[in-house]
One Martini backbone bead per residue (centre of mass of N, CA, C, O) as a GRO file, in nm:
protein
  523
    1UNK     BB    1   0.755  -1.969  -3.088
    2UNK     BB    2   0.535  -1.786  -3.225
    3UNK     BB    3   0.236  -1.635  -3.139
    4UNK     BB    4  -0.101  -1.627  -3.329
    5UNK     BB    5  -0.294  -1.834  -3.185
    6UNK     BB    6  -0.500  -2.025  -2.997
    7UNK     BB    7  -0.359  -2.292  -3.067
    8UNK     BB    8  -0.084  -2.210  -2.962
    9UNK     BB    9  -0.172  -2.180  -2.667
   10UNK     BB   10  -0.280  -2.469  -2.636
   11UNK     BB   11  -0.014  -2.614  -2.689
   12UNK     BB   12   0.141  -2.492  -2.457
   13UNK     BB   13  -0.050  -2.586  -2.236
   14UNK     BB   14  -0.018  -2.895  -2.288
   15UNK     BB   15   0.291  -2.889  -2.229
   16UNK     BB   16   0.276  -2.754  -1.934
   17UNK     BB   17   0.094  -2.925  -1.744
   18UNK     BB   18   0.276  -3.162  -1.651
   19UNK     BB   19   0.494  -2.986  -1.519
   20UNK     BB   20   0.300  -2.844  -1.327
   21UNK     BB   21   0.191  -3.091  -1.177
   22UNK     BB   22   0.461  -3.176  -1.061
   23UNK     BB   23   0.512  -2.919  -0.899
   24UNK     BB   24   0.237  -2.919  -0.734
   25UNK     BB   25   0.307  -3.178  -0.572
   26UNK     BB   26   0.507  -2.950  -0.435
   27UNK     BB   27   0.343  -2.713  -0.285
   28UNK     BB   28   0.516  -2.618  -0.042
   29UNK     BB   29   0.744  -2.505  -0.229
   30UNK     BB   30   0.555  -2.306  -0.402
   31UNK     BB   31   0.459  -2.151  -0.172
   32UNK     BB   32   0.412  -1.845  -0.064
   33UNK     BB   33   0.499  -1.725   0.246
   34UNK     BB   34   0.330  -1.444   0.227
   35UNK     BB   35   0.082  -1.642   0.142
   36UNK     BB   36  -0.178  -1.735   0.297
   37UNK     BB   37  -0.439  -1.891   0.358
   38UNK     BB   38  -0.760  -1.831   0.319
   39UNK     BB   39  -1.031  -1.697   0.433
   40UNK     BB   40  -1.371  -1.683   0.392
   41UNK     BB   41  -1.358  -1.357   0.332
   42UNK     BB   42  -1.180  -1.424   0.103
   43UNK     BB   43  -1.064  -1.324  -0.242
   44UNK     BB   44  -0.902  -1.468  -0.521
   45UNK     BB   45  -0.758  -1.289  -0.803
   46UNK     BB   46  -0.479  -1.154  -0.803
   47UNK     BB   47  -0.360  -1.405  -0.611
   48UNK     BB   48  -0.428  -1.682  -0.751
   49UNK     BB   49  -0.123  -1.738  -0.880
   50UNK     BB   50   0.021  -1.696  -0.626
   51UNK     BB   51   0.218  -1.975  -0.558
   52UNK     BB   52   0.145  -2.156  -0.825
   53UNK     BB   53   0.321  -2.035  -1.023
   54UNK     BB   54   0.590  -1.986  -1.235
   55UNK     BB   55   0.728  -1.669  -1.276
   56UNK     BB   56   0.972  -1.785  -1.485
   57UNK     BB   57   0.720  -1.916  -1.663
   58UNK     BB   58   0.524  -1.859  -1.931
   59UNK     BB   59   0.387  -2.137  -1.960
   60UNK     BB   60   0.249  -2.133  -1.683
   61UNK     BB   61   0.066  -1.894  -1.750
   62UNK     BB   62  -0.069  -2.026  -1.999
   63UNK     BB   63  -0.191  -2.267  -1.836
   64UNK     BB   64  -0.383  -2.017  -1.707
   65UNK     BB   65  -0.475  -1.851  -1.969
   66UNK     BB   66  -0.259  -1.684  -2.063
   67UNK     BB   67  -0.312  -1.440  -2.319
   68UNK     BB   68  -0.618  -1.471  -2.403
   69UNK     BB   69  -0.703  -1.176  -2.366
   70UNK     BB   70  -0.520  -1.058  -2.582
   71UNK     BB   71  -0.629  -1.223  -2.816
   72UNK     BB   72  -0.919  -1.126  -2.790
   73UNK     BB   73  -0.867  -0.825  -2.830
   74UNK     BB   74  -0.708  -0.838  -3.112
   75UNK     BB   75  -0.931  -1.040  -3.272
   76UNK     BB   76  -1.243  -0.933  -3.144
   77UNK     BB   77  -1.158  -0.627  -3.072
   78UNK     BB   78  -1.187  -0.311  -3.025
   79UNK     BB   79  -1.071  -0.054  -2.856
   80UNK     BB   80  -1.353   0.041  -2.769
   81UNK     BB   81  -1.446  -0.233  -2.653
   82UNK     BB   82  -1.240  -0.244  -2.430
   83UNK     BB   83  -1.324   0.008  -2.282
   84UNK     BB   84  -1.621  -0.076  -2.236
   85UNK     BB   85  -1.565  -0.331  -2.068
   86UNK     BB   86  -1.410  -0.186  -1.836
   87UNK     BB   87  -1.630   0.012  -1.768
   88UNK     BB   88  -1.847  -0.207  -1.698
   89UNK     BB   89  -1.682  -0.327  -1.453
   90UNK     BB   90  -1.570  -0.078  -1.261
   91UNK     BB   91  -1.279  -0.020  -1.271
   92UNK     BB   92  -1.054   0.102  -1.029
   93UNK     BB   93  -0.801   0.255  -0.919
   94UNK     BB   94  -0.547   0.107  -0.694
   95UNK     BB   95  -0.359   0.364  -0.597
   96UNK     BB   96  -0.622   0.552  -0.442
   97UNK     BB   97  -0.836   0.736  -0.603
   98UNK     BB   98  -1.052   0.562  -0.788
   99UNK     BB   99  -1.039   0.596  -1.084
  100UNK     BB  100  -1.155   0.513  -1.373
  101UNK     BB  101  -0.960   0.345  -1.584
  102UNK     BB  102  -1.112   0.371  -1.869
  103UNK     BB  103  -1.144   0.678  -1.862
  104UNK     BB  104  -0.857   0.740  -1.909
  105UNK     BB  105  -0.833   0.596  -2.181
  106UNK     BB  106  -1.042   0.774  -2.321
  107UNK     BB  107  -0.884   1.035  -2.310
  108UNK     BB  108  -0.632   0.933  -2.469
  109UNK     BB  109  -0.784   0.835  -2.727
  110UNK     BB  110  -0.881   1.140  -2.803
  111UNK     BB  111  -0.594   1.196  -2.874
  112UNK     BB  112  -0.387   1.366  -3.106
  113UNK     BB  113  -0.120   1.133  -3.154
  114UNK     BB  114   0.176   0.962  -3.242
  115UNK     BB  115   0.230   0.955  -2.923
  116UNK     BB  116   0.202   0.709  -2.658
  117UNK     BB  117   0.174   0.620  -2.302
  118UNK     BB  118   0.250   0.341  -2.080
  119UNK     BB  119   0.222   0.319  -1.720
  120UNK     BB  120   0.368   0.141  -1.451
  121UNK     BB  121   0.306   0.169  -1.107
  122UNK     BB  122   0.582   0.037  -0.888
  123UNK     BB  123   0.599   0.268  -0.643
  124UNK     BB  124   0.598   0.130  -0.355
  125UNK     BB  125   0.590   0.329  -0.032
  126UNK     BB  126   0.452   0.213   0.193
  127UNK     BB  127   0.492   0.117   0.496
  128UNK     BB  128   0.488  -0.240   0.471
  129UNK     BB  129   0.416  -0.257   0.178
  130UNK     BB  130   0.356  -0.558  -0.076
  131UNK     BB  131   0.151  -0.607  -0.306
  132UNK     BB  132   0.300  -0.538  -0.576
  133UNK     BB  133   0.549  -0.706  -0.534
  134UNK     BB  134   0.406  -0.979  -0.526
  135UNK     BB  135   0.293  -0.969  -0.813
  136UNK     BB  136   0.561  -0.929  -0.965
  137UNK     BB  137   0.699  -1.190  -0.848
  138UNK     BB  138   0.436  -1.405  -0.910
  139UNK     BB  139   0.277  -1.229  -1.175
  140UNK     BB  140   0.406  -1.065  -1.431
  141UNK     BB  141   0.225  -1.131  -1.687
  142UNK     BB  142  -0.033  -0.988  -1.591
  143UNK     BB  143   0.083  -0.703  -1.624
  144UNK     BB  144   0.163  -0.715  -1.918
  145UNK     BB  145  -0.115  -0.783  -2.035
  146UNK     BB  146  -0.252  -0.523  -1.930
  147UNK     BB  147  -0.071  -0.320  -2.080
  148UNK     BB  148  -0.126  -0.408  -2.371
  149UNK     BB  149  -0.430  -0.366  -2.365
  150UNK     BB  150  -0.423  -0.069  -2.292
  151UNK     BB  151  -0.258   0.024  -2.533
  152UNK     BB  152  -0.467  -0.067  -2.743
  153UNK     BB  153  -0.709   0.110  -2.643
  154UNK     BB  154  -0.534   0.411  -2.675
  155UNK     BB  155  -0.259   0.394  -2.868
  156UNK     BB  156  -0.007   0.254  -2.757
  157UNK     BB  157   0.363   0.150  -2.806
  158UNK     BB  158   0.469   0.237  -2.512
  159UNK     BB  159   0.621   0.109  -2.213
  160UNK     BB  160   0.641   0.153  -1.846
  161UNK     BB  161   0.822   0.035  -1.559
  162UNK     BB  162   0.806   0.171  -1.230
  163UNK     BB  163   1.067   0.063  -1.015
  164UNK     BB  164   1.207   0.000  -0.728
  165UNK     BB  165   1.523  -0.092  -0.610
  166UNK     BB  166   1.406  -0.259  -0.354
  167UNK     BB  167   1.299  -0.471  -0.601
  168UNK     BB  168   1.490  -0.704  -0.735
  169UNK     BB  169   1.303  -0.945  -0.798
  170UNK     BB  170   1.092  -0.794  -0.959
  171UNK     BB  171   1.283  -0.688  -1.176
  172UNK     BB  172   1.388  -0.958  -1.274
  173UNK     BB  173   1.107  -1.086  -1.351
  174UNK     BB  174   1.008  -0.867  -1.548
  175UNK     BB  175   1.245  -0.890  -1.744
  176UNK     BB  176   1.200  -1.186  -1.810
  177UNK     BB  177   0.909  -1.157  -1.911
  178UNK     BB  178   0.974  -0.971  -2.148
  179UNK     BB  179   1.160  -1.166  -2.296
  180UNK     BB  180   0.954  -1.397  -2.330
  181UNK     BB  181   0.736  -1.232  -2.482
  182UNK     BB  182   0.910  -1.162  -2.725
  183UNK     BB  183   0.973  -1.458  -2.818
  184UNK     BB  184   0.639  -1.505  -2.859
  185UNK     BB  185   0.501  -1.235  -2.973
  186UNK     BB  186   0.375  -1.049  -2.715
  187UNK     BB  187   0.603  -0.854  -2.799
  188UNK     BB  188   0.620  -0.589  -3.018
  189UNK     BB  189   0.584  -0.667  -3.332
  190UNK     BB  190   0.304  -0.790  -3.430
  191UNK     BB  191   0.104  -0.900  -3.225
  192UNK     BB  192  -0.021  -1.200  -3.295
  193UNK     BB  193  -0.019  -1.099  -3.608
  194UNK     BB  194  -0.078  -0.814  -3.592
  195UNK     BB  195  -0.075  -0.450  -3.618
  196UNK     BB  196   0.016  -0.449  -3.325
  197UNK     BB  197   0.245  -0.249  -3.130
  198UNK     BB  198   0.449  -0.335  -2.831
  199UNK     BB  199   0.654  -0.204  -2.562
  200UNK     BB  200   0.886  -0.265  -2.277
  201UNK     BB  201   1.022  -0.085  -1.999
  202UNK     BB  202   1.252  -0.052  -1.731
  203UNK     BB  203   1.232   0.169  -1.449
  204UNK     BB  204   1.445   0.281  -1.187
  205UNK     BB  205   1.401   0.380  -0.871
  206UNK     BB  206   1.525   0.540  -0.561
  207UNK     BB  207   1.265   0.567  -0.336
  208UNK     BB  208   1.082   0.801  -0.358
  209UNK     BB  209   0.772   0.861  -0.246
  210UNK     BB  210   0.677   1.089  -0.453
  211UNK     BB  211   0.705   0.893  -0.716
  212UNK     BB  212   0.404   0.789  -0.690
  213UNK     BB  213   0.345   1.036  -0.824
  214UNK     BB  214   0.280   1.085  -1.151
  215UNK     BB  215   0.447   1.347  -1.217
  216UNK     BB  216   0.705   1.257  -1.068
  217UNK     BB  217   0.748   0.998  -1.224
  218UNK     BB  218   0.785   1.124  -1.504
  219UNK     BB  219   1.028   1.298  -1.429
  220UNK     BB  220   1.210   1.058  -1.364
  221UNK     BB  221   1.206   0.926  -1.646
  222UNK     BB  222   1.322   1.203  -1.779
  223UNK     BB  223   1.567   1.279  -1.563
  224UNK     BB  224   1.439   1.422  -1.333
  225UNK     BB  225   1.325   1.555  -1.070
  226UNK     BB  226   1.104   1.419  -0.827
  227UNK     BB  227   0.836   1.622  -0.910
  228UNK     BB  228   0.559   1.781  -0.899
  229UNK     BB  229   0.284   1.911  -1.090
  230UNK     BB  230   0.057   2.089  -1.210
  231UNK     BB  231  -0.303   2.055  -1.250
  232UNK     BB  232  -0.340   2.127  -1.540
  233UNK     BB  233  -0.233   1.904  -1.730
  234UNK     BB  234  -0.305   1.591  -1.788
  235UNK     BB  235  -0.153   1.303  -1.879
  236UNK     BB  236  -0.369   1.224  -2.100
  237UNK     BB  237  -0.267   1.486  -2.258
  238UNK     BB  238   0.019   1.573  -2.088
  239UNK     BB  239   0.299   1.388  -2.029
  240UNK     BB  240   0.527   1.218  -2.139
  241UNK     BB  241   0.695   1.434  -2.318
  242UNK     BB  242   0.396   1.565  -2.377
  243UNK     BB  243   0.235   1.303  -2.390
  244UNK     BB  244   0.002   1.085  -2.386
  245UNK     BB  245  -0.072   0.942  -2.054
  246UNK     BB  246  -0.083   0.634  -1.875
  247UNK     BB  247  -0.146   0.558  -1.520
  248UNK     BB  248  -0.103   0.246  -1.367
  249UNK     BB  249  -0.115   0.011  -1.147
  250UNK     BB  250  -0.053  -0.311  -1.083
  251UNK     BB  251  -0.340  -0.401  -0.992
  252UNK     BB  252  -0.501  -0.284  -1.218
  253UNK     BB  253  -0.360  -0.444  -1.451
  254UNK     BB  254  -0.412  -0.734  -1.331
  255UNK     BB  255  -0.730  -0.710  -1.397
  256UNK     BB  256  -0.768  -0.692  -1.708
  257UNK     BB  257  -0.745  -0.987  -1.807
  258UNK     BB  258  -0.988  -1.094  -1.644
  259UNK     BB  259  -1.204  -0.917  -1.779
  260UNK     BB  260  -1.164  -1.002  -2.076
  261UNK     BB  261  -1.183  -1.312  -2.031
  262UNK     BB  262  -1.467  -1.308  -1.837
  263UNK     BB  263  -1.590  -1.039  -1.806
  264UNK     BB  264  -1.762  -0.788  -1.652
  265UNK     BB  265  -1.971  -0.955  -1.488
  266UNK     BB  266  -1.773  -1.120  -1.328
  267UNK     BB  267  -1.645  -0.876  -1.174
  268UNK     BB  268  -1.926  -0.763  -1.043
  269UNK     BB  269  -1.963  -0.987  -0.816
  270UNK     BB  270  -1.767  -0.802  -0.678
  271UNK     BB  271  -1.872  -0.610  -0.434
  272UNK     BB  272  -2.032  -0.309  -0.486
  273UNK     BB  273  -2.195  -0.071  -0.651
  274UNK     BB  274  -1.920   0.135  -0.669
  275UNK     BB  275  -1.730  -0.130  -0.587
  276UNK     BB  276  -1.544  -0.332  -0.780
  277UNK     BB  277  -1.415  -0.611  -0.667
  278UNK     BB  278  -1.095  -0.635  -0.546
  279UNK     BB  279  -0.851  -0.610  -0.263
  280UNK     BB  280  -0.536  -0.540  -0.164
  281UNK     BB  281  -0.357  -0.602   0.151
  282UNK     BB  282  -0.154  -0.484   0.419
  283UNK     BB  283  -0.129  -0.643   0.729
  284UNK     BB  284  -0.082  -0.469   1.039
  285UNK     BB  285   0.006  -0.519   1.377
  286UNK     BB  286  -0.231  -0.606   1.654
  287UNK     BB  287  -0.262  -0.902   1.519
  288UNK     BB  288  -0.272  -1.231   1.458
  289UNK     BB  289  -0.297  -1.180   1.134
  290UNK     BB  290  -0.068  -1.112   0.901
  291UNK     BB  291  -0.044  -0.964   0.576
  292UNK     BB  292  -0.164  -1.080   0.280
  293UNK     BB  293  -0.469  -0.960   0.126
  294UNK     BB  294  -0.801  -1.050  -0.025
  295UNK     BB  295  -1.093  -0.849  -0.082
  296UNK     BB  296  -1.391  -0.739  -0.106
  297UNK     BB  297  -1.538  -0.471  -0.175
  298UNK     BB  298  -1.717  -0.365   0.129
  299UNK     BB  299  -1.594  -0.465   0.350
  300UNK     BB  300  -1.552  -0.450   0.673
  301UNK     BB  301  -1.341  -0.360   0.916
  302UNK     BB  302  -1.430  -0.577   1.122
  303UNK     BB  303  -1.392  -0.824   0.938
  304UNK     BB  304  -1.089  -0.788   0.908
  305UNK     BB  305  -1.003  -0.792   1.207
  306UNK     BB  306  -1.172  -1.066   1.303
  307UNK     BB  307  -1.192  -1.269   1.035
  308UNK     BB  308  -0.905  -1.229   0.902
  309UNK     BB  309  -0.701  -1.144   1.154
  310UNK     BB  310  -0.822  -1.263   1.446
  311UNK     BB  311  -0.769  -1.017   1.599
  312UNK     BB  312  -0.643  -0.932   1.895
  313UNK     BB  313  -0.362  -0.969   2.050
  314UNK     BB  314  -0.314  -1.074   2.378
  315UNK     BB  315  -0.615  -0.982   2.475
  316UNK     BB  316  -0.666  -0.714   2.365
  317UNK     BB  317  -0.781  -0.404   2.269
  318UNK     BB  318  -0.928  -0.216   2.054
  319UNK     BB  319  -0.863   0.114   1.891
  320UNK     BB  320  -0.738   0.115   1.581
  321UNK     BB  321  -0.754   0.198   1.223
  322UNK     BB  322  -0.538   0.224   0.942
  323UNK     BB  323  -0.581   0.368   0.629
  324UNK     BB  324  -0.364   0.441   0.351
  325UNK     BB  325  -0.131   0.486   0.516
  326UNK     BB  326   0.040   0.778   0.616
  327UNK     BB  327  -0.240   0.937   0.491
  328UNK     BB  328  -0.429   0.813   0.686
  329UNK     BB  329  -0.680   0.733   0.893
  330UNK     BB  330  -0.803   0.704   1.227
  331UNK     BB  331  -1.015   0.437   1.335
  332UNK     BB  332  -1.259   0.364   1.541
  333UNK     BB  333  -1.470   0.134   1.682
  334UNK     BB  334  -1.757   0.274   1.599
  335UNK     BB  335  -1.647   0.231   1.270
  336UNK     BB  336  -1.631  -0.087   1.190
  337UNK     BB  337  -1.892  -0.086   0.984
  338UNK     BB  338  -1.729   0.021   0.765
  339UNK     BB  339  -1.687   0.023   0.445
  340UNK     BB  340  -1.437  -0.077   0.210
  341UNK     BB  341  -1.436   0.222   0.041
  342UNK     BB  342  -1.401   0.516  -0.108
  343UNK     BB  343  -1.647   0.670   0.014
  344UNK     BB  344  -1.655   0.576   0.317
  345UNK     BB  345  -1.366   0.654   0.393
  346UNK     BB  346  -1.391   0.954   0.314
  347UNK     BB  347  -1.631   1.023   0.515
  348UNK     BB  348  -1.415   0.955   0.774
  349UNK     BB  349  -1.114   1.075   0.684
  350UNK     BB  350  -1.011   0.868   0.479
  351UNK     BB  351  -0.834   0.614   0.286
  352UNK     BB  352  -0.737   0.368   0.070
  353UNK     BB  353  -0.516   0.370  -0.113
  354UNK     BB  354  -0.304   0.097  -0.183
  355UNK     BB  355  -0.323  -0.102   0.111
  356UNK     BB  356  -0.279  -0.004   0.400
  357UNK     BB  357  -0.284  -0.176   0.729
  358UNK     BB  358  -0.333  -0.060   1.073
  359UNK     BB  359  -0.341  -0.213   1.390
  360UNK     BB  360  -0.456  -0.098   1.715
  361UNK     BB  361  -0.416  -0.101   2.045
  362UNK     BB  362  -0.455   0.013   2.373
  363UNK     BB  363  -0.124   0.079   2.374
  364UNK     BB  364  -0.181   0.330   2.195
  365UNK     BB  365  -0.065   0.643   2.099
  366UNK     BB  366  -0.223   0.885   1.909
  367UNK     BB  367  -0.015   1.111   1.915
  368UNK     BB  368   0.232   0.942   1.837
  369UNK     BB  369   0.118   0.843   1.568
  370UNK     BB  370   0.091   1.118   1.436
  371UNK     BB  371   0.391   1.182   1.461
  372UNK     BB  372   0.501   0.944   1.297
  373UNK     BB  373   0.359   1.012   1.023
  374UNK     BB  374   0.467   1.302   1.001
  375UNK     BB  375   0.762   1.227   0.989
  376UNK     BB  376   0.741   1.079   0.721
  377UNK     BB  377   0.613   1.300   0.536
  378UNK     BB  378   0.823   1.517   0.592
  379UNK     BB  379   1.067   1.353   0.487
  380UNK     BB  380   0.916   1.303   0.188
  381UNK     BB  381   0.919   1.579   0.112
  382UNK     BB  382   1.027   1.761  -0.166
  383UNK     BB  383   0.978   2.097  -0.125
  384UNK     BB  384   0.825   2.264  -0.345
  385UNK     BB  385   0.593   2.330  -0.146
  386UNK     BB  386   0.513   2.517   0.126
  387UNK     BB  387   0.280   2.373   0.278
  388UNK     BB  388   0.443   2.108   0.304
  389UNK     BB  389   0.727   2.188   0.396
  390UNK     BB  390   0.634   2.377   0.643
  391UNK     BB  391   0.370   2.263   0.763
  392UNK     BB  392   0.473   1.980   0.851
  393UNK     BB  393   0.692   2.090   1.035
  394UNK     BB  394   0.508   2.236   1.237
  395UNK     BB  395   0.343   1.989   1.321
  396UNK     BB  396   0.578   1.819   1.425
  397UNK     BB  397   0.664   2.015   1.649
  398UNK     BB  398   0.403   2.007   1.811
  399UNK     BB  399   0.384   1.699   1.857
  400UNK     BB  400   0.654   1.676   2.004
  401UNK     BB  401   0.586   1.858   2.239
  402UNK     BB  402   0.348   1.698   2.345
  403UNK     BB  403   0.510   1.425   2.391
  404UNK     BB  404   0.718   1.603   2.592
  405UNK     BB  405   0.530   1.799   2.780
  406UNK     BB  406   0.501   2.096   2.590
  407UNK     BB  407   0.222   2.164   2.577
  408UNK     BB  408  -0.033   2.397   2.467
  409UNK     BB  409  -0.257   2.612   2.462
  410UNK     BB  410  -0.383   2.577   2.124
  411UNK     BB  411  -0.258   2.335   1.967
  412UNK     BB  412  -0.505   2.202   1.844
  413UNK     BB  413  -0.592   2.446   1.676
  414UNK     BB  414  -0.327   2.471   1.518
  415UNK     BB  415  -0.346   2.196   1.380
  416UNK     BB  416  -0.613   2.245   1.234
  417UNK     BB  417  -0.527   2.497   1.074
  418UNK     BB  418  -0.281   2.385   0.926
  419UNK     BB  419  -0.425   2.151   0.787
  420UNK     BB  420  -0.614   2.317   0.614
  421UNK     BB  421  -0.386   2.462   0.444
  422UNK     BB  422  -0.241   2.210   0.339
  423UNK     BB  423  -0.473   2.083   0.184
  424UNK     BB  424  -0.533   2.340   0.001
  425UNK     BB  425  -0.205   2.407  -0.096
  426UNK     BB  426  -0.107   2.153  -0.206
  427UNK     BB  427   0.016   1.993  -0.493
  428UNK     BB  428  -0.018   1.702  -0.366
  429UNK     BB  429  -0.111   1.413  -0.202
  430UNK     BB  430   0.090   1.430   0.027
  431UNK     BB  431  -0.002   1.703   0.151
  432UNK     BB  432  -0.314   1.654   0.143
  433UNK     BB  433  -0.277   1.383   0.340
  434UNK     BB  434  -0.096   1.435   0.595
  435UNK     BB  435  -0.330   1.535   0.811
  436UNK     BB  436  -0.515   1.290   0.864
  437UNK     BB  437  -0.401   1.169   1.133
  438UNK     BB  438  -0.449   1.427   1.295
  439UNK     BB  439  -0.754   1.481   1.252
  440UNK     BB  440  -0.859   1.196   1.349
  441UNK     BB  441  -0.731   1.199   1.633
  442UNK     BB  442  -0.874   1.452   1.727
  443UNK     BB  443  -1.166   1.359   1.678
  444UNK     BB  444  -1.143   1.061   1.839
  445UNK     BB  445  -0.877   1.156   2.054
  446UNK     BB  446  -0.881   1.430   2.222
  447UNK     BB  447  -0.829   1.340   2.517
  448UNK     BB  448  -0.527   1.277   2.468
  449UNK     BB  449  -0.432   1.558   2.409
  450UNK     BB  450  -0.534   1.687   2.676
  451UNK     BB  451  -0.361   1.512   2.864
  452UNK     BB  452  -0.087   1.608   2.758
  453UNK     BB  453  -0.134   1.922   2.799
  454UNK     BB  454  -0.277   1.948   3.089
  455UNK     BB  455  -0.165   1.675   3.260
  456UNK     BB  456   0.097   1.538   3.161
  457UNK     BB  457  -0.030   1.274   3.012
  458UNK     BB  458  -0.017   0.926   2.905
  459UNK     BB  459  -0.264   0.701   2.878
  460UNK     BB  460  -0.077   0.471   2.726
  461UNK     BB  461   0.219   0.479   2.820
  462UNK     BB  462   0.452   0.597   2.593
  463UNK     BB  463   0.556   0.871   2.658
  464UNK     BB  464   0.855   0.914   2.811
  465UNK     BB  465   0.811   1.216   2.943
  466UNK     BB  466   0.514   1.097   3.083
  467UNK     BB  467   0.673   0.874   3.242
  468UNK     BB  468   0.709   0.622   3.506
  469UNK     BB  469   0.911   0.405   3.689
  470UNK     BB  470   0.827   0.117   3.908
  471UNK     BB  471   0.901  -0.073   4.199
  472UNK     BB  472   0.779  -0.322   4.367
  473UNK     BB  473   0.755  -0.516   4.664
  474UNK     BB  474   0.791  -0.796   4.486
  475UNK     BB  475   1.076  -0.778   4.459
  476UNK     BB  476   1.350  -1.024   4.459
  477UNK     BB  477   1.643  -0.927   4.371
  478UNK     BB  478   1.795  -1.025   4.091
  479UNK     BB  479   1.935  -0.768   3.912
  480UNK     BB  480   1.864  -0.748   3.606
  481UNK     BB  481   1.776  -0.453   3.575
  482UNK     BB  482   2.041  -0.321   3.673
  483UNK     BB  483   2.228  -0.449   3.454
  484UNK     BB  484   2.040  -0.320   3.200
  485UNK     BB  485   2.072  -0.032   3.279
  486UNK     BB  486   2.201   0.241   3.096
  487UNK     BB  487   2.172   0.470   3.353
  488UNK     BB  488   2.202   0.363   3.644
  489UNK     BB  489   1.900   0.384   3.812
  490UNK     BB  490   1.940   0.106   3.963
  491UNK     BB  491   1.893  -0.015   4.296
  492UNK     BB  492   2.030  -0.278   4.504
  493UNK     BB  493   2.012  -0.572   4.668
  494UNK     BB  494   2.030  -0.888   4.695
  495UNK     BB  495   1.712  -0.999   4.770
  496UNK     BB  496   1.606  -0.698   4.729
  497UNK     BB  497   1.445  -0.424   4.694
  498UNK     BB  498   1.425  -0.211   4.438
  499UNK     BB  499   1.518   0.111   4.277
  500UNK     BB  500   1.435   0.427   4.117
  501UNK     BB  501   1.598   0.697   3.976
  502UNK     BB  502   1.439   0.966   3.835
  503UNK     BB  503   1.698   1.139   3.749
  504UNK     BB  504   1.819   0.890   3.564
  505UNK     BB  505   1.579   0.808   3.423
  506UNK     BB  506   1.480   0.741   3.061
  507UNK     BB  507   1.233   0.558   2.987
  508UNK     BB  508   1.306   0.288   2.808
  509UNK     BB  509   1.201  -0.014   2.935
  510UNK     BB  510   1.410  -0.243   2.988
  511UNK     BB  511   1.336  -0.341   3.271
  512UNK     BB  512   1.055  -0.452   3.194
  513UNK     BB  513   1.153  -0.652   2.966
  514UNK     BB  514   1.349  -0.827   3.181
  515UNK     BB  515   1.128  -0.884   3.379
  516UNK     BB  516   1.003  -1.196   3.530
  517UNK     BB  517   0.797  -1.062   3.779
  518UNK     BB  518   0.625  -0.805   3.730
  519UNK     BB  519   0.761  -0.539   3.921
  520UNK     BB  520   0.720  -0.332   3.682
  521UNK     BB  521   0.583  -0.005   3.652
  522UNK     BB  522   0.358   0.237   3.511
  523UNK     BB  523   0.282   0.601   3.572
   0.00000   0.00000   0.00000
């Protein structure tokens, strides 16, 4: 039955509620295992329906007042009023840059064109991040509703969801949601009986990290190699196939229905002066509680580490937190009072990114961490521009030398100089952000670089070529370490103290991991 009025939605809701109540009676089965119960510091807006509704049943979404925002927009608001309401809410793009979402719509609305496009960027590529996947898998209709409203606001009639192939469940559920929405007249021609028509297709990406960049994403949809292009012109003026195009990510669009349904003032109750609303993050690393979280923008880094994540696990000390995924900065303990918002994170050399958070304890080598992230971004560089392609390669070579005990005087200055030119000359955000982990670790943990280069020591005892393993006199001679040593570097008789041949030892650490008597130490 096509939906055309509010009464139609109410009828569906009344029919869906009993079924939904029955299902929620078995809440443990319905709860998404990736989303744990929130702590007092968390606020669920985007994730409010995740694990609560059946994502494969559009009626269950309608039972939560789903699509009432679309009905409100199409029947009581002009496109301009929709833009103004979202502008008033202060919603900023959640993909990383933090540009006001409705400002983009305003630019596209001003373009005179017979064809405009709306794209949902679901190409979530940060290692370990799964915020957008979780929303697509658990609340796909919220994303569709946001896309349709956005399309109405700036005059688009065709939308695309660009999702990576590694998210098969998300792709399946979003395709099912599109089918269900079409059947109810919520997508397609004359939506809800109005004169507005809009449809959505899913395009599957091959998983290249750079395709999260909007111009590379559009190139991929057009069937070309996923590479960024210079801007201007910006996509809102000349985007997909040269037509005005708006690209918002999953979380941004999932906010739109809530704003139209509840009003801009409701949305502004969360966050701080310049950063309204909530933000989802994937929390990883050396903390007690990892996983998906949603907190008001402006919460401090320290509150996330200690009150949301439960502090550092195994009784160790905090060392740093990295925000913004592989291109984010590493932030030390004395900056834990920094609010998590676009301006304050930028001021300390980091970024919000799409929402990756990695917490590191005292056992982390910050030079090795910088090398790790540079290895990722260098590998994911599309190679189109020289500063990114060659510059990140040179930085990775220097960091690798330092971690292997071959660092030279002047390496730190060379890293800083290279970083400066890469930031200034790279074509897209990948190259421009790649040096962030290097620059922030040099700024806040310079002594670790100097220890690697001058003393040939790794203070955290992580870099294999800068450490040695030694067996203490308390060794009971159980022989477990000797049996597990892959390089046969450990010798000794049963029930007598063993020893390690430094010429054979490869510093793999297996001996320490299998020793039950804690008699193997790192020097």
